[in-house]
CSV table of C-alpha atoms in Angstrom, one decimal:
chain,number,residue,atom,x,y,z
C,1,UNK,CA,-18.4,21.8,14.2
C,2,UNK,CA,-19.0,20.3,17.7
C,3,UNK,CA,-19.5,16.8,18.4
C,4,UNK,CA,-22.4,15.8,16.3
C,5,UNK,CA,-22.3,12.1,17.1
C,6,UNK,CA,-24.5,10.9,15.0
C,7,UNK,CA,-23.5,7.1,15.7
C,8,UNK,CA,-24.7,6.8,18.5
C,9,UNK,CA,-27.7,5.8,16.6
C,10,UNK,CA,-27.6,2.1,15.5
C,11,UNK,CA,-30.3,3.6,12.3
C,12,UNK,CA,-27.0,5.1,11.1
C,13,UNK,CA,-24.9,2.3,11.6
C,14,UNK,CA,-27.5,0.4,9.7
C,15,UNK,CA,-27.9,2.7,6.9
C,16,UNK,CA,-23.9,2.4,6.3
C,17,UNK,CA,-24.3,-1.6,5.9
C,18,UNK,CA,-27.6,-1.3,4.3
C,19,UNK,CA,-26.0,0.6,1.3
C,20,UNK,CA,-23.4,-1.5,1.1
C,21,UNK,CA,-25.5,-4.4,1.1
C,22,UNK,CA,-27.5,-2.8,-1.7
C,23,UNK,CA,-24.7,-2.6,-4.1
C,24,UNK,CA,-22.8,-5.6,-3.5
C,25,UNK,CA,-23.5,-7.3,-6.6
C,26,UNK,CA,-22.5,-4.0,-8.1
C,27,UNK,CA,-19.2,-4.0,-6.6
C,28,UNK,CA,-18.2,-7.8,-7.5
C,29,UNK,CA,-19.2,-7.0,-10.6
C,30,UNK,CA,-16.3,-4.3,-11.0
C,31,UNK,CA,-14.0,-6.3,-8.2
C,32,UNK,CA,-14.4,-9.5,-11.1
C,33,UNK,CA,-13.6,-6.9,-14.1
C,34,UNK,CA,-10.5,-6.0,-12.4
C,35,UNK,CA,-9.4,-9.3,-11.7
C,36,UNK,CA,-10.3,-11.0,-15.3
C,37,UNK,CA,-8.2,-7.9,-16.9
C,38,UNK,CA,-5.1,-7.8,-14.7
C,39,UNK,CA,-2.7,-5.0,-15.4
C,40,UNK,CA,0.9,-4.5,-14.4
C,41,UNK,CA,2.4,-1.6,-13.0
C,42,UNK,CA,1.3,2.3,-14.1
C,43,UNK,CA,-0.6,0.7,-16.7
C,44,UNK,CA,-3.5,0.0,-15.6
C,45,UNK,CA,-5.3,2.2,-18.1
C,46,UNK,CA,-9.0,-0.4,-17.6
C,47,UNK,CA,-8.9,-0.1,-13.8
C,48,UNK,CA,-8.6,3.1,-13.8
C,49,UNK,CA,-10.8,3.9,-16.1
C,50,UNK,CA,-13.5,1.6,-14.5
C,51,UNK,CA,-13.5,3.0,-11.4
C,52,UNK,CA,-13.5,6.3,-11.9
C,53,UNK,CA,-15.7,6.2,-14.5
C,54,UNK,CA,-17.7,4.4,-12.0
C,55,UNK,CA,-17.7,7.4,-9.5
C,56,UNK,CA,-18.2,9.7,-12.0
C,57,UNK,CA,-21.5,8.6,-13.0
C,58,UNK,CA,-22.2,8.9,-9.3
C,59,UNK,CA,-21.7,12.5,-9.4
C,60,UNK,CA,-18.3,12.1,-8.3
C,61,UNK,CA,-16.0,15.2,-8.8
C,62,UNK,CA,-12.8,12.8,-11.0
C,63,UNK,CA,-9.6,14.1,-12.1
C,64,UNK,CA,-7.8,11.3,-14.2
C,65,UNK,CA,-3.7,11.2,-14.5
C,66,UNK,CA,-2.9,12.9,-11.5
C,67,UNK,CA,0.4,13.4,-8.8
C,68,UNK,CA,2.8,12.3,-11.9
C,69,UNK,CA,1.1,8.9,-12.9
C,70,UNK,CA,-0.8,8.3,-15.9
C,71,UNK,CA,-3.2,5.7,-14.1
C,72,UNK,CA,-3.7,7.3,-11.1
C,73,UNK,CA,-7.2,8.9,-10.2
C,74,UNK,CA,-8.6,11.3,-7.2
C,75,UNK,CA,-12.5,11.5,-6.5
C,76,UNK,CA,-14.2,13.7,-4.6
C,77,UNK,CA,-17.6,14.2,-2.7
C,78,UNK,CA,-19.2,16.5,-0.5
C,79,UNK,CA,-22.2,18.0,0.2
C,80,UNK,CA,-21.8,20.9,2.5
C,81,UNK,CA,-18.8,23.3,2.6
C,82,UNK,CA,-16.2,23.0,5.6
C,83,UNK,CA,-15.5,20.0,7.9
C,84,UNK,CA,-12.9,17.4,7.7
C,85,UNK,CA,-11.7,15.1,4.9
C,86,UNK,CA,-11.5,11.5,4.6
C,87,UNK,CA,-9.8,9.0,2.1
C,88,UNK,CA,-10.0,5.4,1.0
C,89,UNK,CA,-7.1,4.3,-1.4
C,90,UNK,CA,-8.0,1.9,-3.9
C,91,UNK,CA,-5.5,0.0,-5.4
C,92,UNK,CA,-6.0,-2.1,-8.7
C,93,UNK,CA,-2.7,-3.6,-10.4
C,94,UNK,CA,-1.6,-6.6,-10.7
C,95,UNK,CA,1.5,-9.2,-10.6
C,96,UNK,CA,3.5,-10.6,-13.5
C,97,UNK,CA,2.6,-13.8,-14.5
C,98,UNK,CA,0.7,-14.5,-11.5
C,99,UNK,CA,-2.2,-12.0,-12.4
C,100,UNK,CA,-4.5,-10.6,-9.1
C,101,UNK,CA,-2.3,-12.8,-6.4
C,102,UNK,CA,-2.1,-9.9,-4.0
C,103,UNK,CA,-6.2,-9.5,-4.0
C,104,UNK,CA,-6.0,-5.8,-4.8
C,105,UNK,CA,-9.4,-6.1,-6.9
C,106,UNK,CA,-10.5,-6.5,-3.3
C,107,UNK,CA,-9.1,-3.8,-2.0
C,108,UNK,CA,-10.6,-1.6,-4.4
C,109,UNK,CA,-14.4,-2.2,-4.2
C,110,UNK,CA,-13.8,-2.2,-0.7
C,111,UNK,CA,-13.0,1.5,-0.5
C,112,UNK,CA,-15.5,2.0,-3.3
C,113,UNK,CA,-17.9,0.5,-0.5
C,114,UNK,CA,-16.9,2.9,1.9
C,115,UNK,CA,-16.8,6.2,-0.4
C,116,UNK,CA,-20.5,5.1,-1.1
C,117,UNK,CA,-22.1,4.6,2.5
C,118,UNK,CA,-20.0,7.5,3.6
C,119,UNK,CA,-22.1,9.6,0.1
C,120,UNK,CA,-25.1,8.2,1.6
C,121,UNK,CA,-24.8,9.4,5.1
C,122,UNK,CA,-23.6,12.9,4.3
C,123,UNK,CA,-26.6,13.1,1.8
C,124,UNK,CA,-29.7,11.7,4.1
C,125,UNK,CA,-27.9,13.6,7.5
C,126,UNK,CA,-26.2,16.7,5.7
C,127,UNK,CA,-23.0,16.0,7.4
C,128,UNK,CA,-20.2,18.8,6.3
C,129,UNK,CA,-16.7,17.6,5.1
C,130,UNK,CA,-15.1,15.9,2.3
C,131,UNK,CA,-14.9,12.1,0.9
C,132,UNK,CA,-11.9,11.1,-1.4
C,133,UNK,CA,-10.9,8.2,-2.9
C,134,UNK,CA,-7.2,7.8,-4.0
C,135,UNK,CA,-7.0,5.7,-7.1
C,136,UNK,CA,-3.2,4.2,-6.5
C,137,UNK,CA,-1.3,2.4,-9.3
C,138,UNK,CA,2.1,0.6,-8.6
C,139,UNK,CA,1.7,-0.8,-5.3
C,140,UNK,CA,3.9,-3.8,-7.0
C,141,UNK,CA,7.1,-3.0,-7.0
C,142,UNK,CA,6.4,0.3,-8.0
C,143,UNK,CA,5.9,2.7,-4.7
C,144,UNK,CA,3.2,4.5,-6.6
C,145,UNK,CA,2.4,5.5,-3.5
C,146,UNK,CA,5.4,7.3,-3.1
C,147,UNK,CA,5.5,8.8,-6.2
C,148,UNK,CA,2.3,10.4,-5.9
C,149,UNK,CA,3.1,11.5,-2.1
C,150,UNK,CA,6.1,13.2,-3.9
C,151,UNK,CA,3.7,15.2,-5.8
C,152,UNK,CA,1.7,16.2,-3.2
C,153,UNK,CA,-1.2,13.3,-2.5
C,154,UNK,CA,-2.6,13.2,0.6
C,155,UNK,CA,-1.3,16.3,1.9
C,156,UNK,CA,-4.2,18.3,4.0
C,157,UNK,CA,-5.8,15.2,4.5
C,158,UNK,CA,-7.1,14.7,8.3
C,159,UNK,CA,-7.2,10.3,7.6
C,160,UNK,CA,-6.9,7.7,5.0
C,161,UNK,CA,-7.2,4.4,5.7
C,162,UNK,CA,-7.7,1.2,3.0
C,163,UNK,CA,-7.5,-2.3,3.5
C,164,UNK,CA,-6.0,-5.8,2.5
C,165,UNK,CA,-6.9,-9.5,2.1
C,166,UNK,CA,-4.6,-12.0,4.0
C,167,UNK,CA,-4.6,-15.5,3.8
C,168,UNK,CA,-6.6,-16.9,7.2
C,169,UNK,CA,-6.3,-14.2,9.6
C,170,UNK,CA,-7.6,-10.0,10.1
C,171,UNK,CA,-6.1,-7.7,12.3
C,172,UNK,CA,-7.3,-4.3,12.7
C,173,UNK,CA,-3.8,-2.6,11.3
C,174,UNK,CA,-0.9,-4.0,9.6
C,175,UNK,CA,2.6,-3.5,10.6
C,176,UNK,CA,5.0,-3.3,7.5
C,177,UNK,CA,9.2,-2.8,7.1
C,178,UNK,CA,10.8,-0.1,5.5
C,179,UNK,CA,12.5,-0.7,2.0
C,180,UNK,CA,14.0,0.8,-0.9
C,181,UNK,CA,14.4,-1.0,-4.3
C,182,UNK,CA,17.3,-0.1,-6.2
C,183,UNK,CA,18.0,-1.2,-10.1
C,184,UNK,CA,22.0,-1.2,-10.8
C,185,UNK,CA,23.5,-1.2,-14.3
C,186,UNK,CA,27.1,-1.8,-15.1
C,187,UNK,CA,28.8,-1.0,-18.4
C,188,UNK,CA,31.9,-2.1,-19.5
C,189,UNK,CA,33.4,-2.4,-22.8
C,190,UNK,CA,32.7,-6.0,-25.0
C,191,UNK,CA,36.0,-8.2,-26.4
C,192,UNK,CA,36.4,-11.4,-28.1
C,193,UNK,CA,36.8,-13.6,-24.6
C,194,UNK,CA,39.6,-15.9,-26.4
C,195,UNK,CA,41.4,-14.2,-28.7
C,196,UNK,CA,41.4,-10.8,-27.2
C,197,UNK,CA,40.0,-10.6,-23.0
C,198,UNK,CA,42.5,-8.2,-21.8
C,199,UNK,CA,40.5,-5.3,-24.3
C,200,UNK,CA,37.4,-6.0,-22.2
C,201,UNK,CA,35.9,-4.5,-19.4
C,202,UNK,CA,33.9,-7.7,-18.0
C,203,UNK,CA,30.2,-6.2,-16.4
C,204,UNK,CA,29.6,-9.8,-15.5
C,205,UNK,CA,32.2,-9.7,-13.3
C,206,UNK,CA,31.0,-6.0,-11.8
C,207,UNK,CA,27.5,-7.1,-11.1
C,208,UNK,CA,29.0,-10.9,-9.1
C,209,UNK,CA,31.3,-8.8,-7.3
C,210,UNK,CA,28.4,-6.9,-6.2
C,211,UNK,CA,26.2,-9.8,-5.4
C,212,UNK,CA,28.9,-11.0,-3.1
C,213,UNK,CA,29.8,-8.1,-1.3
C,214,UNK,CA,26.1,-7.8,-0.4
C,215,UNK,CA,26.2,-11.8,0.5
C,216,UNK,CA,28.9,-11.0,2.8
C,217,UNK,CA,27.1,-7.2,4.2
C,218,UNK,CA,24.2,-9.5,5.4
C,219,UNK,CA,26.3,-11.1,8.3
C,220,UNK,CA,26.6,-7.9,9.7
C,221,UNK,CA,23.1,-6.6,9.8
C,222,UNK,CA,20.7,-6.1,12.7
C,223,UNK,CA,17.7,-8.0,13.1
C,224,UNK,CA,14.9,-7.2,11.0
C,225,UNK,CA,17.4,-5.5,8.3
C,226,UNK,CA,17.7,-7.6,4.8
C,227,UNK,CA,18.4,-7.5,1.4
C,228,UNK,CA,17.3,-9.6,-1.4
C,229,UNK,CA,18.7,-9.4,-5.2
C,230,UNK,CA,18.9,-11.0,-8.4
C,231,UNK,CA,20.9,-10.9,-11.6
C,232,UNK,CA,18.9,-9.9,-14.2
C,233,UNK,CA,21.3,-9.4,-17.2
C,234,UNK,CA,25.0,-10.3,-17.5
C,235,UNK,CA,26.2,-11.5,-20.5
C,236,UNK,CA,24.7,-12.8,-23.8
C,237,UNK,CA,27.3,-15.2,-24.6
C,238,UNK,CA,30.2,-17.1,-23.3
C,239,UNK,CA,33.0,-16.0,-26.2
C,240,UNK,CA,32.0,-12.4,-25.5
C,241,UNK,CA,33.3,-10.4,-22.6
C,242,UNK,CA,29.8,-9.0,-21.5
C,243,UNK,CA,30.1,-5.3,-22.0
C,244,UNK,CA,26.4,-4.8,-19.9
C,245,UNK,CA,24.7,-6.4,-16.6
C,246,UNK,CA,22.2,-5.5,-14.3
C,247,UNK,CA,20.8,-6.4,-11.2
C,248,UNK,CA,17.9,-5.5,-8.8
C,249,UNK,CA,18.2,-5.3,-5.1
C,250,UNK,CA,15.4,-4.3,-1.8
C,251,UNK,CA,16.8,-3.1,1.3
C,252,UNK,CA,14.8,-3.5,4.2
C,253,UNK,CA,14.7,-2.1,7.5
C,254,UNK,CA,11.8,-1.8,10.4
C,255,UNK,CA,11.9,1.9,10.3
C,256,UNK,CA,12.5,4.9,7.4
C,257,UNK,CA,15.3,5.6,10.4
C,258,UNK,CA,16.8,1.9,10.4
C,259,UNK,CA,16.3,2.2,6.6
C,260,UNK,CA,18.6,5.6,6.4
C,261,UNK,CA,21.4,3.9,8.2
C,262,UNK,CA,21.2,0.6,6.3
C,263,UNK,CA,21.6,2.4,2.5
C,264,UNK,CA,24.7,4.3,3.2
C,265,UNK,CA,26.3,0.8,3.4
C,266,UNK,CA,25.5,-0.5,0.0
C,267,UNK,CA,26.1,2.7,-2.1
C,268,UNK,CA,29.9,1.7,-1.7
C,269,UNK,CA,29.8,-1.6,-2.7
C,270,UNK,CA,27.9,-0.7,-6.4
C,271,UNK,CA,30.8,1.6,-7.3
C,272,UNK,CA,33.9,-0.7,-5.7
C,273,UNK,CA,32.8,-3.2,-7.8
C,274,UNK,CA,32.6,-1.3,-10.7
C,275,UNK,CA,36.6,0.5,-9.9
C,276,UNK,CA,37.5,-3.4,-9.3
C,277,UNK,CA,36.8,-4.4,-12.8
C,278,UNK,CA,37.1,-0.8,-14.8
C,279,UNK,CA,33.3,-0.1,-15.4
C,280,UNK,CA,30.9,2.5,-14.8
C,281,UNK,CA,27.9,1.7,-12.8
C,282,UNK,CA,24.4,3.2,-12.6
C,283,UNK,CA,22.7,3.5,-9.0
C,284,UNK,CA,18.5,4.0,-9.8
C,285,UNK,CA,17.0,4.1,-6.2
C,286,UNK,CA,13.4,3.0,-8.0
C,287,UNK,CA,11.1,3.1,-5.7
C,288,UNK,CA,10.4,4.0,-1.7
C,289,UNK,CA,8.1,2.0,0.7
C,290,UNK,CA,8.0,3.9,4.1
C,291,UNK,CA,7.2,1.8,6.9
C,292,UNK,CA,3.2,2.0,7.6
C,293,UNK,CA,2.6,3.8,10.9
C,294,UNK,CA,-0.4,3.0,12.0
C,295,UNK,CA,-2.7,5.1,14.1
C,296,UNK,CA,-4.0,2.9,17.2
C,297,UNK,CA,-6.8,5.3,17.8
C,298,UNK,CA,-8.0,4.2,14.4
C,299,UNK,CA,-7.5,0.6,14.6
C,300,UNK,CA,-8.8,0.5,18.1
C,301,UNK,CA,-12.4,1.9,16.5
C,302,UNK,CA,-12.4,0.0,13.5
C,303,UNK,CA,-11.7,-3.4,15.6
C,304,UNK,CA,-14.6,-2.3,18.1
C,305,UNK,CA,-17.4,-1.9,15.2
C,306,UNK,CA,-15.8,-5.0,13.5
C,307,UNK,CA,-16.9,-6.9,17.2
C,308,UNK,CA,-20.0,-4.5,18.1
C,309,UNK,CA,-22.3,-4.0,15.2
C,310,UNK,CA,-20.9,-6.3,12.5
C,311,UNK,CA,-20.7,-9.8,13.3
C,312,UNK,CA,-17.2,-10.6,13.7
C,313,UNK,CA,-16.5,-12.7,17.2
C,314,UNK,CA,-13.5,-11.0,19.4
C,315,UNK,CA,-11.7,-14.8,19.2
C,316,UNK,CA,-11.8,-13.7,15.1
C,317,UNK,CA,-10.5,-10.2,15.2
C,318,UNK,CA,-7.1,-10.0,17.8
C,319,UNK,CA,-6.2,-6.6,19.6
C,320,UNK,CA,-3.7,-4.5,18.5
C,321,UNK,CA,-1.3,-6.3,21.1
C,322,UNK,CA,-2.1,-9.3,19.8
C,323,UNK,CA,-1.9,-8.2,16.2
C,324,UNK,CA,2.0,-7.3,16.6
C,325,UNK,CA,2.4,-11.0,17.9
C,326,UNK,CA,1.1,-12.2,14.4
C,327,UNK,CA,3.7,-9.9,12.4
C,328,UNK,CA,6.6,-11.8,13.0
C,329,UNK,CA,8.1,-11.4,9.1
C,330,UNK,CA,6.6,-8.6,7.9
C,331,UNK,CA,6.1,-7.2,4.5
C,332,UNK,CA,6.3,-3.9,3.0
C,333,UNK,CA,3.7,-1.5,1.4
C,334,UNK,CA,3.8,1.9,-0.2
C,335,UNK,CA,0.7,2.7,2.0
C,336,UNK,CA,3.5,3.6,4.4
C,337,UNK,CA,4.1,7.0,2.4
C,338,UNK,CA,0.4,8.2,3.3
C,339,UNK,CA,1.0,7.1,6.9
C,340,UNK,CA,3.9,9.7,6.8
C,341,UNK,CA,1.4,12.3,6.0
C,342,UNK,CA,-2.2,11.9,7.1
C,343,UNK,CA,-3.6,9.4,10.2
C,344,UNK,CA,-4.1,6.4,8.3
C,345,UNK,CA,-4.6,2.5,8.9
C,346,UNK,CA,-5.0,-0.5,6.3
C,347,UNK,CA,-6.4,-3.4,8.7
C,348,UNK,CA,-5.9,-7.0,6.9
C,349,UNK,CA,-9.3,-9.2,6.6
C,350,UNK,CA,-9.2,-12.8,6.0
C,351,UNK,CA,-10.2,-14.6,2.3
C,352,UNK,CA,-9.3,-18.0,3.8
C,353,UNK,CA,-6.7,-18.6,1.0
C,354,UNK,CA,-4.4,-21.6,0.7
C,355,UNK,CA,-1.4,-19.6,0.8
C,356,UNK,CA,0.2,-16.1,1.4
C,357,UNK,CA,-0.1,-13.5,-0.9
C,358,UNK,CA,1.7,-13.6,-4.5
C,359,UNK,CA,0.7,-17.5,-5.0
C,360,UNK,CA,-1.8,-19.3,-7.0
C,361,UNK,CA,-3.8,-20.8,-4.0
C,362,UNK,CA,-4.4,-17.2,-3.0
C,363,UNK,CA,-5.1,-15.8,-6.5
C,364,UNK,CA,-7.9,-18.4,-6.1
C,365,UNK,CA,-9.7,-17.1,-3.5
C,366,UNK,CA,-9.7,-13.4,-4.6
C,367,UNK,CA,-12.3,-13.8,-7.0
C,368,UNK,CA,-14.2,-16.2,-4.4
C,369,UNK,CA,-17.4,-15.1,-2.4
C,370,UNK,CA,-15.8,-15.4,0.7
C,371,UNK,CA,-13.5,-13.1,0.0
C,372,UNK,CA,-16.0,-10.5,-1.9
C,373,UNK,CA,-18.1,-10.5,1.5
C,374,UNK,CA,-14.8,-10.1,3.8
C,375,UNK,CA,-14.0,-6.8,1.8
C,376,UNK,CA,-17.4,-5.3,2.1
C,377,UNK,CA,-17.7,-5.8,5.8
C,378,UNK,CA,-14.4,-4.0,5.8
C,379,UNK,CA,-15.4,-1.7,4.2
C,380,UNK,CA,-18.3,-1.3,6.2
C,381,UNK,CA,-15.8,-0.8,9.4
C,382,UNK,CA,-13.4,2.2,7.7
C,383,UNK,CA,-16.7,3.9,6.2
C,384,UNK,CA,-18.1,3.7,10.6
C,385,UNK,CA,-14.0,4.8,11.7
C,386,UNK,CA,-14.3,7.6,8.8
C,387,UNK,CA,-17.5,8.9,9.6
C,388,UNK,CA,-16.5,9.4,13.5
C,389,UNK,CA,-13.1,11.5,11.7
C,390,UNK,CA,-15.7,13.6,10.3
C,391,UNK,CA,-18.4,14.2,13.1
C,392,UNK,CA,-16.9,13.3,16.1
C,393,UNK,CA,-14.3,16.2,17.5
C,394,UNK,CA,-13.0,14.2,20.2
C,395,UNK,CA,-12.4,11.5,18.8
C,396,UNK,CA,-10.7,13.2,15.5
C,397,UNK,CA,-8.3,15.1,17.8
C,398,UNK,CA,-6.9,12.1,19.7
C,399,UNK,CA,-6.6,10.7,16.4
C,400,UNK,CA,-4.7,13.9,15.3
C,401,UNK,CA,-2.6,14.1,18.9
C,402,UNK,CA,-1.1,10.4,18.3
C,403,UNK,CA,-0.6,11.0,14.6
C,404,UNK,CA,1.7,14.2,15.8
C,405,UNK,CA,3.6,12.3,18.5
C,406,UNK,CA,4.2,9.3,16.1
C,407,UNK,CA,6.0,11.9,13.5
C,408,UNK,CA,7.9,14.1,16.6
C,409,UNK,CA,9.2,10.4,17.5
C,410,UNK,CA,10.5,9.6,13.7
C,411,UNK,CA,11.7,13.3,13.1
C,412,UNK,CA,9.2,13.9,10.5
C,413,UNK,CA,6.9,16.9,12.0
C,414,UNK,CA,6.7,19.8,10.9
C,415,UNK,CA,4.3,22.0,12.9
């Protein structure tokens, strides 16, 4: 392909703002649809159908109910054969109760902003290569990511990158802990609990014994390793030996590595408790969130056009150094799972909430202009970092050379 380097000219820079400029009052439209019909996990049937409807009508190649979820989406455009391909995820469910806390209507016009200056450029410049955009259910608690990675998303892919609100702060990249969720069920056998205990096999007491042994495990784990649970079931009735309980536990660890080491130790505990008290237990590991591993060459581009050509002030917008100061209790994401397979960022922008994700102050500010106008310039930043993954040789294969050493260091290449 060579090095075409088209942005080198500020024109095209401009073009990629102009366009999303153009169709920002588009894009709050759908970000405000999303976010006045909030869906829960894998069934976000409107979102999905809204946005890639939406892309669709654009010309957009769409195929609905893909990599084994129902609500899951993948878009494609290209205008010349050959050349690299990009993708921007767009995620678009919501939490219980709490409805769009987590800002992911955000994060979804943001990479509809992207997929559309990217159409632009490859249309007015004839620019070979591929745009995608990953429509991802289940970030919640689900791994959806995971799931579809399992099925064979983002495989071929030479970058994906996506993005998320935070409270008052951006960084170019996020750094996220590894975790698995895990759902346990015990059964025992039900008894009057007066008359007649000794015929019962008491789950209640499988699922505590559980809960305690974990209490105790956490003494004994390295910094940065946790685990949180709750009861969610364990009885119905006081004069009735409870014959069912269940309970739903994250382990967390820095790395997939850390993570590997950690789940061994709990796997024990589940079925000691259940031998103690003469039940059966179910183990359902649910749901996978790798740790993200983000790709400096990336977030070192996407923080320089974020200073150079769209407005932000350095003092705004730390370095990556700076960035891993800020991460001292980090989160998880199922993002991680397409940083296991492709190049891939998600940088965090600011919506100047009251509070951290998953609370009402920031459900607040996700449907606020502020926030609307943070995603889009965003957006504007992975749509310039993308672009340079598709014309820009150099600057893909350093990419590509960091991404490799990243996976020879976690054991995960595969040449």
């Amino acid at each position: 392909m060579g090095d075409r380097m088209i942005l080198q000219s500020t024109d095209v820079i401009k073009e990629v703002v102009s366009t999303i400029d153009d169709a920002k009052e588009e894009l709050r439209r759908l970000s405000l649809e999303i976010f006045n019909n909030p869906e829960l996990i894998f069934k976000e049937y409107k979102g999905c159908k809204l946005l890639s409807d939406w892309l669709e009508n654009r010309g957009w190649t769409v195929n609905r109910g893909v990599y084994g979820l129902d609500t899951a989406f993948v878009a494609k455009f290209s205008v010349l054969e050959g050349g690299r391909t990009v993708c921007f995820n767009a995620e678009y469910d919501a939490l219980p109760g709490m409805g769009h806390a987590c800002g992911h209507n955000l994060i979804a016009i943001s990479s509809l902003a992207s997929a559309i200056a990217l159409e632009t450029v490859l249309k007015n410049h004839q620019v070979p290569g591929t745009i995608v955009v990953m429509g991802t259910p289940g970030e919640e608690s689900g791994g959806g990511k995971w799931i579809m990675a399992t099925n064979g998303a983002w495989k071929g892919f030479d970058a994906c990158v996506m993005t998320h609100g935070m409270r008052n702060f951006s960084t170019p990249f996020c750094l996220t802990k590894a975790s698995w969720k895990v759902r346990v069920r015990f059964h025992g056998l039900a008894a009057h609990a007066a008359t007649a205990p000794w015929k019962g096999r008491n789950a209640c007491d499988a699922i505590v014994q559980a809960y305690s042994a974990i209490a105790m495990l956490r003494q004994h784990l390295e910094k940065g390793h946790s685990i949180q649970g709750c009861i969610l079931e364990a009885g119905k009735a006081s004069n009735i030996v409870p014959d069912y309980a269940e309970g739903l536990f994250s382990i967390r660890a820095p790395t997939m590595k850390k993570l590997d080491e950690l789940k061994p130790r709990l796997e024990p505990i589940f079925k000691a408790a259940a031998d103690a008290t003469g039940c059966t237990v179910e183990v359902d590991w649910t749901a996978l969130y790798e740790d993200v591993v983000s790709n400096n060459t990336l977030a070192e581009q996407y923080r320089d056009y974020m200073v150079q050509h769209l407005g932000v002030e350095p003092e705004q917008l730390p370095t990556l150094e700076e960035s891993r100061v800020l991460y001292d209790q980090p989160g998880c994401s199922d993002f991680g799972s397409c940083s296991y397979i492709c190049p891939g960022i998600q940088a965090m922008f600011s919506i100047n909430a009251t509070d951290f994700p998953h609370s009402i102050g920031f459900r607040e500010a996700s449907s606020g202009e502020f926030a609307h106008q943070e995603a889009l310039r965003a957006g504007q930043a992975n749509a310039l970092v993308c672009l340079d993954v598709l014309t820009n040789d150099r600057f893909a294969q350093e990419m590509k050379t960091e991404f490799i050493e990243a996976m020879k260091e976690a054991g995960r290449w595969e040449a």
